[in-house]
Short mmCIF file of C-alpha atoms in Angstrom, two decimals:
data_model
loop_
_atom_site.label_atom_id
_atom_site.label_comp_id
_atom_site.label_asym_id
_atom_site.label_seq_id
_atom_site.Cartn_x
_atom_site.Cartn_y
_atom_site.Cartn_z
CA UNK A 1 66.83 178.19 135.39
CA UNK A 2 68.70 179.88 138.28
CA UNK A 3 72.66 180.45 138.75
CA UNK A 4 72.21 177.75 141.15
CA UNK A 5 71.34 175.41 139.00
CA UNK A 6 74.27 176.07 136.94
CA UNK A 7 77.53 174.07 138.06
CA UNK A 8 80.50 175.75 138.75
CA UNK A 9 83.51 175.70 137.08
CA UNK A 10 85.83 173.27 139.06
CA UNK A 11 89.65 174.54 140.29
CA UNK A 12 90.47 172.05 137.20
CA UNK A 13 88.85 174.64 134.84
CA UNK A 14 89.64 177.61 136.52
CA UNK A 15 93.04 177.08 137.70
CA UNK A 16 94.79 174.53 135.89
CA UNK A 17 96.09 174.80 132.53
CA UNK A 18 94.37 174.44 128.87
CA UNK A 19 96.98 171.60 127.96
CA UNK A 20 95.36 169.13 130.50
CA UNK A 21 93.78 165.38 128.21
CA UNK A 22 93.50 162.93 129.80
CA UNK A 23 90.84 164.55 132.63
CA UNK A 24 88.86 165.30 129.14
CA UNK A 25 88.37 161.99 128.01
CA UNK A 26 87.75 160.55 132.28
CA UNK A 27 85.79 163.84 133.50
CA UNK A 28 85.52 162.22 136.71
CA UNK A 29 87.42 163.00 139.71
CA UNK A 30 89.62 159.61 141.21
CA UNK A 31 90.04 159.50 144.68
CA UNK A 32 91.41 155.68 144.96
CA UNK A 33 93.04 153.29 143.40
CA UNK A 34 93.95 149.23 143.96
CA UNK A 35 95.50 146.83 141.48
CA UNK A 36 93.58 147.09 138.14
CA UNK A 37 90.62 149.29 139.24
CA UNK A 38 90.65 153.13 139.93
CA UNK A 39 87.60 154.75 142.16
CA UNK A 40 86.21 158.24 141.32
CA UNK A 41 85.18 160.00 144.41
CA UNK A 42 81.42 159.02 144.06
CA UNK A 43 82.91 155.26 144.66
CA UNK A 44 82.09 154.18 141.17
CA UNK A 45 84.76 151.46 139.91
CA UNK A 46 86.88 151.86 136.81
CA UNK A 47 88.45 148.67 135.32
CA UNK A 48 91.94 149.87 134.19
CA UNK A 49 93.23 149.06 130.79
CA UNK A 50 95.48 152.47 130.46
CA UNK A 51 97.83 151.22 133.48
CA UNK A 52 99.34 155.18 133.51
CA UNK A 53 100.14 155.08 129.79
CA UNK A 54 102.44 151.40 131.01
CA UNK A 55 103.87 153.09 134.08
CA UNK A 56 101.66 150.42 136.74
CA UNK A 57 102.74 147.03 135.15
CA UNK A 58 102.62 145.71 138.59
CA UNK A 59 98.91 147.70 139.45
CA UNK A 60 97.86 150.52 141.54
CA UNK A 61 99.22 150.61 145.05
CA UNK A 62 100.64 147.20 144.50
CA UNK A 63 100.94 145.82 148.18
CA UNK A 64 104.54 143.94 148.19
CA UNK A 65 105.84 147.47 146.52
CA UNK A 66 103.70 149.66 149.00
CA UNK A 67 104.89 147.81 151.97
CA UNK A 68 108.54 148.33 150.85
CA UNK A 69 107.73 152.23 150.56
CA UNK A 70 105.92 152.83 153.76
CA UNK A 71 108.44 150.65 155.68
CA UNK A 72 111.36 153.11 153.99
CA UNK A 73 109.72 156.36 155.07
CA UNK A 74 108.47 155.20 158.44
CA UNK A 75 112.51 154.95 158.88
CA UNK A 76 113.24 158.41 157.61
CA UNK A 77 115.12 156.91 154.32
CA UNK A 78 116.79 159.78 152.18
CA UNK A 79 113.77 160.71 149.53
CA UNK A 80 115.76 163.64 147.79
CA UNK A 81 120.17 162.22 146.95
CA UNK A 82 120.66 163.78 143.67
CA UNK A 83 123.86 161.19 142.78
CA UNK A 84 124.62 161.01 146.04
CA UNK A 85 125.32 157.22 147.27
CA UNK A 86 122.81 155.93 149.44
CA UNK A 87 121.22 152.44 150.44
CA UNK A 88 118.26 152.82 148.40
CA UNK A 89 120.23 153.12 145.41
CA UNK A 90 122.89 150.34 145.95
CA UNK A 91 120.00 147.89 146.85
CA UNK A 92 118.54 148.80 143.20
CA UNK A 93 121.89 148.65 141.21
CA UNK A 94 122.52 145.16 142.97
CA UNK A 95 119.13 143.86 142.42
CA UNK A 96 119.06 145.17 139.01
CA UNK A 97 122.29 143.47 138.26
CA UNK A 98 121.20 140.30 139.48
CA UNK A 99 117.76 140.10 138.30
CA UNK A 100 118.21 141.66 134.99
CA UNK A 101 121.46 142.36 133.54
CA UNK A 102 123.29 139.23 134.71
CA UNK A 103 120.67 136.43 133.81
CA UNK A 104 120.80 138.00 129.62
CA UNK A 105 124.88 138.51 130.00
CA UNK A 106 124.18 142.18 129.27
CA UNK A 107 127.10 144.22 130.45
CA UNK A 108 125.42 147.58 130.54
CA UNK A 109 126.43 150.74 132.31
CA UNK A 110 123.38 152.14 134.36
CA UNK A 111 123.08 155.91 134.33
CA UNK A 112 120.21 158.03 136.19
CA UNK A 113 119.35 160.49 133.83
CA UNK A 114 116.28 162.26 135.13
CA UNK A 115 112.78 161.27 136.52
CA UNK A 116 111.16 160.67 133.28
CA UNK A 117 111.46 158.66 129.52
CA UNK A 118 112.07 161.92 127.71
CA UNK A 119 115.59 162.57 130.16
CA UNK A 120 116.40 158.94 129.21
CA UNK A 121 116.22 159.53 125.08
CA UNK A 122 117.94 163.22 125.93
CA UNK A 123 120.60 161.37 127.07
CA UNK A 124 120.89 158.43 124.76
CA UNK A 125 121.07 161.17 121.93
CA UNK A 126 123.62 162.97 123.37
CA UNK A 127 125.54 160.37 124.46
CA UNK A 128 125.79 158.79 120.57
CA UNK A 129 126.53 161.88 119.37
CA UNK A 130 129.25 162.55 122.18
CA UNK A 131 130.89 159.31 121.18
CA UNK A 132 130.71 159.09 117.50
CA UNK A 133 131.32 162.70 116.79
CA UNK A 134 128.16 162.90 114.19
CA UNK A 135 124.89 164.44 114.41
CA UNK A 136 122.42 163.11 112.79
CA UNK A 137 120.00 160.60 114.25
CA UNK A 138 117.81 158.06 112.38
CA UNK A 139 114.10 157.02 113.84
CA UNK A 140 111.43 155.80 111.90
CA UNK A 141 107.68 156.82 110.53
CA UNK A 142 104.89 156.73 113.37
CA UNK A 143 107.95 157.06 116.10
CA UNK A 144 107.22 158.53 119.56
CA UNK A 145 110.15 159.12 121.89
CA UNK A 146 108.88 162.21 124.17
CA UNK A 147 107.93 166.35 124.66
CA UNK A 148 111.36 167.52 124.49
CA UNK A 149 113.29 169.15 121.97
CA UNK A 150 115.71 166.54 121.00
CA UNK A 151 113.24 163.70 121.75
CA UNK A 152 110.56 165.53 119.31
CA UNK A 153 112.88 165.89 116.68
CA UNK A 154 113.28 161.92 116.51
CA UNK A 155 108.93 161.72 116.77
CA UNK A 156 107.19 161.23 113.67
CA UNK A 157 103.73 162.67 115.03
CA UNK A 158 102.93 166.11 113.32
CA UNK A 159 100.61 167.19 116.21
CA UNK A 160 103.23 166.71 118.75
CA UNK A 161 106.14 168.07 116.80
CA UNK A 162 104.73 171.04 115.94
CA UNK A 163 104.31 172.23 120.09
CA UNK A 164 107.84 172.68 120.15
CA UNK A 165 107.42 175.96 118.24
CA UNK A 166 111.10 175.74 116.45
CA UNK A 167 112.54 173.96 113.88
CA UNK A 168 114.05 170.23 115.07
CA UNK A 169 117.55 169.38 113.48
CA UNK A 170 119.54 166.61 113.09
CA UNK A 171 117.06 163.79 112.44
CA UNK A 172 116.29 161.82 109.54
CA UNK A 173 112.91 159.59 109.01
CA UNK A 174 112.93 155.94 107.51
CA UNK A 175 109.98 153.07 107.49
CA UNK A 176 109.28 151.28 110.13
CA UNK A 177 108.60 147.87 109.48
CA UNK A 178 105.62 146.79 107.23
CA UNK A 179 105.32 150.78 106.69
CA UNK A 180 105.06 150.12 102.78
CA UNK A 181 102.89 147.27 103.19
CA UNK A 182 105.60 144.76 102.10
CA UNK A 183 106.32 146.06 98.54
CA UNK A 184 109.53 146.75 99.23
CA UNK A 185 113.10 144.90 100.55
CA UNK A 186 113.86 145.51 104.47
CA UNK A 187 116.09 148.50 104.48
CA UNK A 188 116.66 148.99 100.69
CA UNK A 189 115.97 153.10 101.12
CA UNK A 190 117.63 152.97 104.17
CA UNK A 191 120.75 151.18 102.86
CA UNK A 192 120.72 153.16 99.54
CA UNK A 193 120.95 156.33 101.05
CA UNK A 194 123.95 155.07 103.13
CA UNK A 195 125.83 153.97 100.59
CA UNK A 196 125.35 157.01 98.36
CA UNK A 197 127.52 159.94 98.64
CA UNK A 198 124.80 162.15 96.69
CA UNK A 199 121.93 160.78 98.53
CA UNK A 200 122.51 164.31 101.25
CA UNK A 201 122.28 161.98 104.66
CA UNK A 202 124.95 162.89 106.87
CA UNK A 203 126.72 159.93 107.72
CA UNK A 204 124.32 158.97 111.61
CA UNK A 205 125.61 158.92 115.15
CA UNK A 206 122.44 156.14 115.79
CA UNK A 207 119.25 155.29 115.21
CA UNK A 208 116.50 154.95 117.52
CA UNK A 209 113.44 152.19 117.42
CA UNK A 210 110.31 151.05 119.61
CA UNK A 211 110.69 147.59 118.91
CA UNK A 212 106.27 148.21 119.38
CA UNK A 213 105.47 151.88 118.46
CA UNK A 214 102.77 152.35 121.21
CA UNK A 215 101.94 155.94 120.52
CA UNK A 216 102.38 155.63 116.83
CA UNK A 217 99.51 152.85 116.88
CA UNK A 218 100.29 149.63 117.97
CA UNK A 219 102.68 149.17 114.97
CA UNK A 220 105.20 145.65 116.16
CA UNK A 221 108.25 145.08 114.35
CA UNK A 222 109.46 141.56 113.53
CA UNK A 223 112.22 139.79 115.21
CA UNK A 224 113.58 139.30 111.69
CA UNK A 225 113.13 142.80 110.88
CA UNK A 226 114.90 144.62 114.57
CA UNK A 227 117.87 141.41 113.63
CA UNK A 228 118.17 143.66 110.05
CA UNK A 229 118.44 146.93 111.87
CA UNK A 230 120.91 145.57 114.23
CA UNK A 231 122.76 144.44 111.20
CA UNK A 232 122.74 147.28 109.47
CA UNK A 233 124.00 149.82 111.97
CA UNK A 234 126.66 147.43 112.93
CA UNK A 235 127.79 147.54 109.33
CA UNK A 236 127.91 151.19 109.07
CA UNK A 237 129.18 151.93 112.54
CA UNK A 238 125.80 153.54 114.29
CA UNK A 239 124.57 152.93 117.44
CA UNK A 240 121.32 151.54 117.90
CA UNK A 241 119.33 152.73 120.72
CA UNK A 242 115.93 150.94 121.89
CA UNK A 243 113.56 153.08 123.19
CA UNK A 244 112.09 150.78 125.83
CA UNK A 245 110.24 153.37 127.80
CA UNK A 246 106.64 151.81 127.42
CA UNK A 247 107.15 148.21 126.45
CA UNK A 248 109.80 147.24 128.60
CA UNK A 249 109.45 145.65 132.17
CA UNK A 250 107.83 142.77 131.19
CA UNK A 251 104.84 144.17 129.03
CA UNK A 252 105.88 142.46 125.88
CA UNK A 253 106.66 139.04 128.21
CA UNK A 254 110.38 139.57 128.11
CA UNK A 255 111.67 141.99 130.61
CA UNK A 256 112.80 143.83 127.56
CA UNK A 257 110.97 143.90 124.53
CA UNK A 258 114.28 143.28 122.19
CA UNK A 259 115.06 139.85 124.10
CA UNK A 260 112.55 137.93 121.47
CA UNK A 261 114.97 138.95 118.64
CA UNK A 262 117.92 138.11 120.22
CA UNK A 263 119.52 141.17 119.76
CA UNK A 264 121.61 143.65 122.33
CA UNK A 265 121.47 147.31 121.75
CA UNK A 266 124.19 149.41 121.84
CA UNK A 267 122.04 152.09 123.86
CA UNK A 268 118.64 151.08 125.75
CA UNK A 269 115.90 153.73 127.43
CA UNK A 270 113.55 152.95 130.60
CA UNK A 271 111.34 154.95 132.35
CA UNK A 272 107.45 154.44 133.79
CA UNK A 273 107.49 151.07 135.00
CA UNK A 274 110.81 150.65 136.01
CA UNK A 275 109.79 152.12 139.28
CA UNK A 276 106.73 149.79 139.46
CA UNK A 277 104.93 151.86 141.63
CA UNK A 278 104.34 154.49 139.34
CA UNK A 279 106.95 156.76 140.69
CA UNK A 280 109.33 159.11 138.44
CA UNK A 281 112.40 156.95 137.63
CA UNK A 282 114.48 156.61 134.24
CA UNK A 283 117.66 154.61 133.09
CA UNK A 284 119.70 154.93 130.39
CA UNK A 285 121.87 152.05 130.70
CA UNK A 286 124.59 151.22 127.65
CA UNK A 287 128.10 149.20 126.66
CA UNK A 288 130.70 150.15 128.93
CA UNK A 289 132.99 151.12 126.17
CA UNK A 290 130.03 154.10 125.74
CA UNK A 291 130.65 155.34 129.07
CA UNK A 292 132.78 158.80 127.87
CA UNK A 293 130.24 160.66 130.63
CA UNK A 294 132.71 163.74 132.37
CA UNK A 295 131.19 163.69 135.78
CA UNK A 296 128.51 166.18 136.02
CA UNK A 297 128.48 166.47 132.31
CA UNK A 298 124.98 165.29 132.25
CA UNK A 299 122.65 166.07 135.26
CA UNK A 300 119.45 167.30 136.72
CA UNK A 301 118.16 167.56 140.33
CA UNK A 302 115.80 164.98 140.05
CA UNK A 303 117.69 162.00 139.16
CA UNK A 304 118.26 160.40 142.38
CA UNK A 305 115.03 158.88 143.51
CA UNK A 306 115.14 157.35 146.20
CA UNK A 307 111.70 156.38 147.19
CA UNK A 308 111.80 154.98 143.47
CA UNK A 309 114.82 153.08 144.04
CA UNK A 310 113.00 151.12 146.83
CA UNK A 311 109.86 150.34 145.00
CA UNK A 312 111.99 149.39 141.58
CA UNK A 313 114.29 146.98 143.78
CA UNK A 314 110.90 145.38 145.33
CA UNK A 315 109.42 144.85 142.06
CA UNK A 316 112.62 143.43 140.55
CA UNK A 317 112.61 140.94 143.51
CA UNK A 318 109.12 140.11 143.85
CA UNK A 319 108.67 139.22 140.37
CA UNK A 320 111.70 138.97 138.27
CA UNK A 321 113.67 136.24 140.38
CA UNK A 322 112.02 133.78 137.98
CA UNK A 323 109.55 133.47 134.83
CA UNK A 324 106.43 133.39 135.99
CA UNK A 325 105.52 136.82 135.52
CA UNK A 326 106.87 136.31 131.60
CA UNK A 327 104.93 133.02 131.43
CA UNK A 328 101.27 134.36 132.83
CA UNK A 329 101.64 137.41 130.70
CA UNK A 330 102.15 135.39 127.92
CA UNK A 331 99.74 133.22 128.36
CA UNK A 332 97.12 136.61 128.80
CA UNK A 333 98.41 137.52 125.44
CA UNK A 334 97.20 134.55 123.67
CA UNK A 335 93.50 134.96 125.91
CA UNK A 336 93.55 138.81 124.06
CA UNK A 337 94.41 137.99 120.98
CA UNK A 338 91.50 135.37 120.65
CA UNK A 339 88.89 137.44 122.30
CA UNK A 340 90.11 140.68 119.89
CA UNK A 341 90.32 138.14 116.66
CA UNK A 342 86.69 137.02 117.35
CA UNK A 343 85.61 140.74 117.84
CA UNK A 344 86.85 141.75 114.53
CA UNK A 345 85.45 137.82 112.85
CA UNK A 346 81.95 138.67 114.04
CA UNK A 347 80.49 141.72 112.95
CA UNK A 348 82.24 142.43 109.37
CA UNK A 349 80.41 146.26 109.41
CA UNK A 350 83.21 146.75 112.46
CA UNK A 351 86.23 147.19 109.71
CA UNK A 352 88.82 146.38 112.38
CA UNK A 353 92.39 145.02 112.60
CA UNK A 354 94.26 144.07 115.62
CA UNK A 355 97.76 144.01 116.48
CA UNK A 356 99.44 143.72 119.33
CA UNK A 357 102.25 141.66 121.49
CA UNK A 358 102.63 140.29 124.98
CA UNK A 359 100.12 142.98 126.98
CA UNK A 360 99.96 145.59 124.77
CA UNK A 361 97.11 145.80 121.74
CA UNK A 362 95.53 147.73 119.12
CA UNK A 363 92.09 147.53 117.67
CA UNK A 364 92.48 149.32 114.32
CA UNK A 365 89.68 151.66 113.23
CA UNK A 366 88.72 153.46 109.86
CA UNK A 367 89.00 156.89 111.76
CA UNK A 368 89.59 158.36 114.68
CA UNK A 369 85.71 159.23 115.04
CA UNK A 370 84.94 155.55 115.51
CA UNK A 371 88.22 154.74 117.75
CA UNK A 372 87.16 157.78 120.00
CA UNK A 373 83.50 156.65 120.20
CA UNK A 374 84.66 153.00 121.37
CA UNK A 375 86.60 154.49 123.95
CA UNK A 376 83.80 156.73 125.55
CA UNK A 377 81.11 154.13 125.70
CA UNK A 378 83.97 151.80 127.37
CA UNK A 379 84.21 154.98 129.87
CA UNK A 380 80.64 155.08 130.33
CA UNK A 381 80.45 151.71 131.12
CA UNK A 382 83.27 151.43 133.42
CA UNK A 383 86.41 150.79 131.45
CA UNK A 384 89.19 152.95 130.75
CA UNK A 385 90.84 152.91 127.58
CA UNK A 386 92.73 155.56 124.88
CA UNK A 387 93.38 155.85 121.69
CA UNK A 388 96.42 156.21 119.43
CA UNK A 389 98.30 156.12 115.98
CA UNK A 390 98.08 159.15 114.20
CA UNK A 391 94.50 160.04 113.32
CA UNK A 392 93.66 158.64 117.14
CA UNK A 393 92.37 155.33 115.16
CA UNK A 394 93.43 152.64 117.33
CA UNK A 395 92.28 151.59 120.79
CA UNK A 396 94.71 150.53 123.50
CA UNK A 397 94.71 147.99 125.54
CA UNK A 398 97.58 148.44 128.07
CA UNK A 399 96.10 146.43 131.10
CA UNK A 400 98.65 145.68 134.00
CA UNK A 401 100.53 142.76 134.06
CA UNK A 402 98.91 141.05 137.08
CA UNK A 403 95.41 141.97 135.65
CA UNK A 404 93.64 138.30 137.18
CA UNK A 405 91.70 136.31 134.27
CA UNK A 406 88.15 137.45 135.94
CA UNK A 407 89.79 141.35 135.21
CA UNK A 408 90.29 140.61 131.86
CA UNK A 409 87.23 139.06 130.42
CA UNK A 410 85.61 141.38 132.73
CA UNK A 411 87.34 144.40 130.17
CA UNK A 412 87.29 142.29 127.20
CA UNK A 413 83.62 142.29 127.62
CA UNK A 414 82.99 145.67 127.94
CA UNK A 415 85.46 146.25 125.26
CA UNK A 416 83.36 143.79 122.78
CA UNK A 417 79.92 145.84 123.96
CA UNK A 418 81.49 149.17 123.16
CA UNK A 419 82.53 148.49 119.92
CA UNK A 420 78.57 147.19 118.60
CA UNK A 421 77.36 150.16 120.80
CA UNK A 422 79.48 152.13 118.92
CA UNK A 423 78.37 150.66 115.27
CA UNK A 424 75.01 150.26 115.77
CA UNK A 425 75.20 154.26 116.52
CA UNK A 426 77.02 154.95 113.37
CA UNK A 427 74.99 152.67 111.53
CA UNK A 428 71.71 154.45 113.00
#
């Protein structure tokens, strides 16, 4: 063998950082991408069931949204407006009113807090603990809210908390729903602790909840369950804050994913698809009575947009003027669920649960190992998929929202060919 037959490291390896995953588990290079397929720069197709971890609901390069971009910068729109007022944004606050906010009767502020979900939970955090005075937040076991400090010291994972290299403060863990398997009352630790003056729980500014942990696993509260929690913080004077950030924008069915228990949050979080396009854009919106901002007191360079703006305001108007975009995904659901029930009914030596709600599911695992295996045959064979929960034992399915019905047997198949190519290896 000769140095030439050796490949060279590529600029990835060589010049770009150690903390780089996701090119680990796709070692391909993309070059293209359109609706739910990606191209690596060989031309091989990808079916995508990842959607950029829930930030392309709508699909790569969607063409309404592109049109709407490409038509802004042909006209030499303002990309860069920190808070400044501009066209871009007032089209998206009106649109966003009108499409969203006015149609559920929710009277929420909207505040630009920064380009991505983690700036959204920063400032939902501080803002509770500006207006109540306390401290102490309340999330739950499996939670993922994002890299920063505060929003790693409200994330259950161990992997993830520990990168932050300091201790995180002012946070306190309780079970997320179904965490004890049902052996215990909704709440009873939760409540008990509240109500005890020797229990050492500083009395909380809020707590935060994924109404569907989608890092922590695929794990979906009940409606009955997120009605408790609202219930209980409005009995002990918290704020509850939905972190919205992944299942929001219509990937549960609802444009948010608390509408289905008929609750409204005090404080509610969105980032990636809010865009649409894929495009860094976060809200934070909340109750007017929360809005204690000073101007300025909260800021960052990046907040304003506008290239966003446009793409979000297309999105909201091309498809949430009306249901249909609530109804199809809901009737995908049910096609998932079926095809992912039958997959774990027909091969018992598979051990897997599924979970899921609306466009977003979980095949359950034994391990990580297995999960992991799953995923790279599915990559071999043209599908891309990842894993979470907290061992990396559940595979995602995160498709986009206008995935066609050819699209998604096409990925449920490959999905259903992984997994016995993945057993009869195990089993070998």
């Amino acid at each position: 063998m000769t140095l030439t037959d050796i490949a060279a490291p590529s600029v990835f390896e060589t010049v770009e950082s150690e903390v780089r995953s996701y090119c680990r588990a796709w070692p391909v290079v993309f070059e293209r991408a359109s609706g739910s397929r990606l191209y690596d720069e060989d031309g091989r197709s990808y079916l995508d069931f990842f959607a950029g971890a829930g930030s392309l609901n709508y699909g790569h390069n969607n063409p309404a949204l592109k049109r709407a971009l490409l038509d802004y910068l042909a006209d030499d729109g303002i990309t860069h407006g920190l808070d400044m007022s501009t066209t871009a944004k007032r089209d998206f606050l009106e649109t966003f009113r009108s499409t969203v906010l006015e149609p559920r009767a929710l009277p929420y502020k909207v505040m630009f807090p920064g380009p991505t979900g983690t700036n959204a939970v920063e400032a939902a955090l501080k803002l509770a603990r500006k207006v109540t005075g306390r401290q102490t937040v309340v999330s739950f076991t499996n939670a993922f809210h994002g890299m920063s400090l505060g929003s790693l010291a409200v994330t259950g994972n161990a992997a993830k908390r520990a990168g932050a290299g300091v201790p995180l403060h002012h946070a306190a863990r309780m079970p997320f729903d179904d965490y004890l398997d049902g052996q215990v009352t909704d709440f009873l630790w939760f409540e008990r602790l509240l109500d005890d003056a020797g229990s050492g729980l500083d009395q909380p500014a809020a707590v935060i909840v994924e109404t569907v942990q989608g890092e922590g696993g695929i794990n979906v509260a009940r409606a009955e369950w997120l009605r408790g929690l609202a219930e209980l913080c409005r009995r002990h004077g918290m704020l509850l804050i939905v972190d919205d950030i992944q299942m929001g924008c219509g990937r549960t069915g609802d444009f948010f994913s608390f509408e289905e228990a008929g609750i409204t949050p005090d404080i509610v979080t969105l980032s990636k698809s809010i865009s649409g396009y894929g495009l860094p854009m976060s809200l934070c919106l909340f109750r007017p009575e929360l809005d204690v901002w000073e101007p300025g007191e909260h800021n960052g360079t990046f907040r304003g947009n506008n290239p966003a703006f446009v793409t979000a305001t297309a999105a909201l108007d091309t498809y949430w003027r009306d249901d249909a975009l609530r109804r199809r995904t809901l009737d995908r659901a049910e096609r998932v669920e079926r095809a992912l029930v039958d997959l774990c009914g027909g091969d018992e030596d598979t051990g897997l649960t599924v979970r899921g709600r609306g466009l977003v599911w979980g095949l359950e695992f034994a391990d990580g190992e297995r999960a992991g295996a799953v995923c790279r045959r599915a990559f071999e064979t043209g599908l891309l998929l990842e894993t979470s929960g907290p061992r990396g034992e559940v595979v995602k399915l995160l498709p986009p929202l206008t995935v066609t019905d050819d699209e998604l047997d096409e990925g449920l198949g490959i999905l259903a060919r992984a997994v016995r190519h993945a057993a009869l290896r195990r089993a070998a």
